Amino acid sequence: MKKLFWSLVVLITFVSCSSDNDDSSSISNQTLTGTVEGQAFTFMGGQAFFRSSTSTEEITIYLTNEDLGCETDFFDYELTISATVPNMVGVYTDINIVTQNGNNTPFNSLGETVEITSVSATEISGKMKLNKEGSEMFAESIFEGSFTVSICE
């Protein structure tokens, strides 16, 4: 009877344990691709900046489908994905991912997940995923994958 009791305790423990499936584990390690504001998008370049000159706690990331880097003014990007993240490796689930098509109004997607996989003095790498379905008023932005951009001064 004692063996049966402990067997049931072990069985219940295994059955009741669940793994937390955070969104980052399902984000592809492939290059970030999909659509941004209804247009095909494959990450090719971008920039990152410390959020303010007095603090290095947050980094704002700009991703584009153009082969551009720190030498380029980020306002020249045709399609842009941007997000501000903490300056450290981790999975962040309350990030505002902003998508923009040229000079059109940016679209905010609040509470999204971004995983930062590495940060150095000169670059930041991570993964992100967004699934914003389109409507009559807003074009879709559906993408996922990884990125690495230089931190510009």
XYZ file of C-alpha atoms in Angstrom:
153
model
C 0.000 0.000 0.000
C 2.887 2.352 0.790
C 4.416 1.713 -2.650
C 1.079 2.466 -4.304
C 0.780 5.720 -2.374
C 4.270 6.935 -3.387
C 3.711 5.796 -6.956
C 0.545 7.917 -7.092
C 2.371 10.916 -5.575
C 5.102 10.645 -8.197
C 2.548 10.205 -10.997
C 0.514 13.210 -9.844
C 3.676 15.297 -9.595
C 4.649 14.509 -13.200
C 1.135 15.086 -14.500
C 0.616 18.357 -12.650
C 3.969 19.859 -13.648
C 3.805 21.912 -16.771
C 6.502 23.621 -18.693
C 6.183 27.322 -19.279
C 6.101 27.833 -23.019
C 7.143 31.452 -23.349
C 6.878 32.982 -26.796
C 10.643 33.212 -27.255
C 11.141 29.439 -27.399
C 8.944 29.306 -30.468
C 10.630 32.185 -32.298
C 12.644 31.032 -35.279
C 16.419 31.405 -35.267
C 16.293 32.139 -38.992
C 16.715 35.694 -40.300
C 13.675 37.833 -39.487
C 11.227 37.657 -42.422
C 7.547 38.194 -43.140
C 5.459 41.274 -43.905
C 5.595 44.786 -42.470
C 2.558 46.965 -43.044
C 1.461 44.658 -45.859
C 4.792 44.582 -47.714
C 7.294 41.711 -47.956
C 10.121 42.125 -45.441
C 13.462 40.367 -44.950
C 15.794 41.878 -42.372
C 19.016 43.169 -43.964
C 20.232 46.015 -41.773
C 19.479 48.621 -39.181
C 20.777 50.482 -36.175
C 20.530 50.568 -32.410
C 20.971 53.504 -30.046
C 21.067 53.982 -26.305
C 17.706 55.477 -25.424
C 19.269 58.628 -23.975
C 22.749 60.073 -23.801
C 22.623 60.049 -19.997
C 21.552 56.416 -19.577
C 22.609 53.147 -21.128
C 19.846 51.086 -19.473
C 17.728 50.771 -22.624
C 18.510 50.344 -26.305
C 16.203 51.333 -29.164
C 16.515 48.994 -32.141
C 15.590 49.896 -35.741
C 15.402 47.040 -38.256
C 14.945 47.460 -42.008
C 14.867 45.405 -45.178
C 17.613 47.572 -46.644
C 21.366 46.995 -46.310
C 21.930 50.057 -44.099
C 23.855 50.644 -40.882
C 25.193 53.375 -38.622
C 26.314 55.556 -41.528
C 22.675 56.059 -42.620
C 19.936 58.258 -41.203
C 17.279 55.806 -39.986
C 14.458 58.036 -41.233
C 15.461 56.995 -44.757
C 14.221 53.425 -44.215
C 11.332 52.334 -46.436
C 10.049 49.691 -43.983
C 10.935 49.790 -40.294
C 10.488 47.596 -37.243
C 11.545 49.208 -33.980
C 11.492 48.381 -30.287
C 13.099 49.644 -27.106
C 14.554 46.899 -24.921
C 16.624 46.669 -21.722
C 20.396 46.684 -22.251
C 20.832 43.066 -21.154
C 20.251 39.527 -22.325
C 16.780 38.197 -21.514
C 13.224 37.558 -22.667
C 10.977 40.609 -22.386
C 7.218 40.181 -22.718
C 5.978 43.759 -22.423
C 7.720 45.356 -25.390
C 6.096 47.806 -27.809
C 7.017 46.711 -31.340
C 6.456 49.554 -33.789
C 6.053 48.943 -37.535
C 6.135 51.661 -40.165
C 5.901 51.901 -43.931
C 7.980 54.899 -45.036
C 6.548 58.154 -43.756
C 3.156 56.656 -42.845
C 1.920 56.708 -39.274
C 3.716 54.128 -37.102
C 1.625 51.234 -35.750
C 2.218 50.199 -32.117
C 1.809 46.593 -30.994
C 1.931 46.615 -27.204
C 2.843 43.723 -24.929
C 4.930 41.788 -27.448
C 7.839 39.451 -26.717
C 11.414 40.212 -27.747
C 14.354 38.039 -26.764
C 17.775 39.673 -26.550
C 20.383 36.953 -27.057
C 23.570 39.037 -26.828
C 24.691 42.603 -26.182
C 28.199 43.990 -26.570
C 29.620 47.502 -26.670
C 29.111 47.582 -30.446
C 26.111 45.371 -31.330
C 22.904 43.767 -30.124
C 21.316 40.492 -31.259
C 17.920 39.036 -30.603
C 14.711 37.498 -31.879
C 11.198 38.832 -32.240
C 7.827 37.778 -33.532
C 4.681 39.722 -34.375
C 1.348 38.548 -35.732
C -0.796 41.632 -36.417
C -3.569 40.596 -38.772
C -4.627 43.111 -41.378
C -7.947 44.957 -41.544
C -9.579 47.570 -43.752
C -7.807 50.299 -41.781
C -4.418 48.670 -41.142
C -2.182 46.429 -43.226
C -0.856 43.235 -41.713
C 2.539 42.901 -40.046
C 3.407 39.246 -39.590
C 7.068 38.386 -39.080
C 9.480 36.434 -36.944
C 13.149 35.632 -36.700
C 16.511 36.845 -35.534
C 18.534 40.019 -36.061
C 21.897 41.599 -35.230
C 22.512 45.341 -35.565
C 25.307 47.722 -34.632
C 24.910 50.068 -31.678
C 25.564 53.505 -33.150
C 26.819 56.619 -31.383
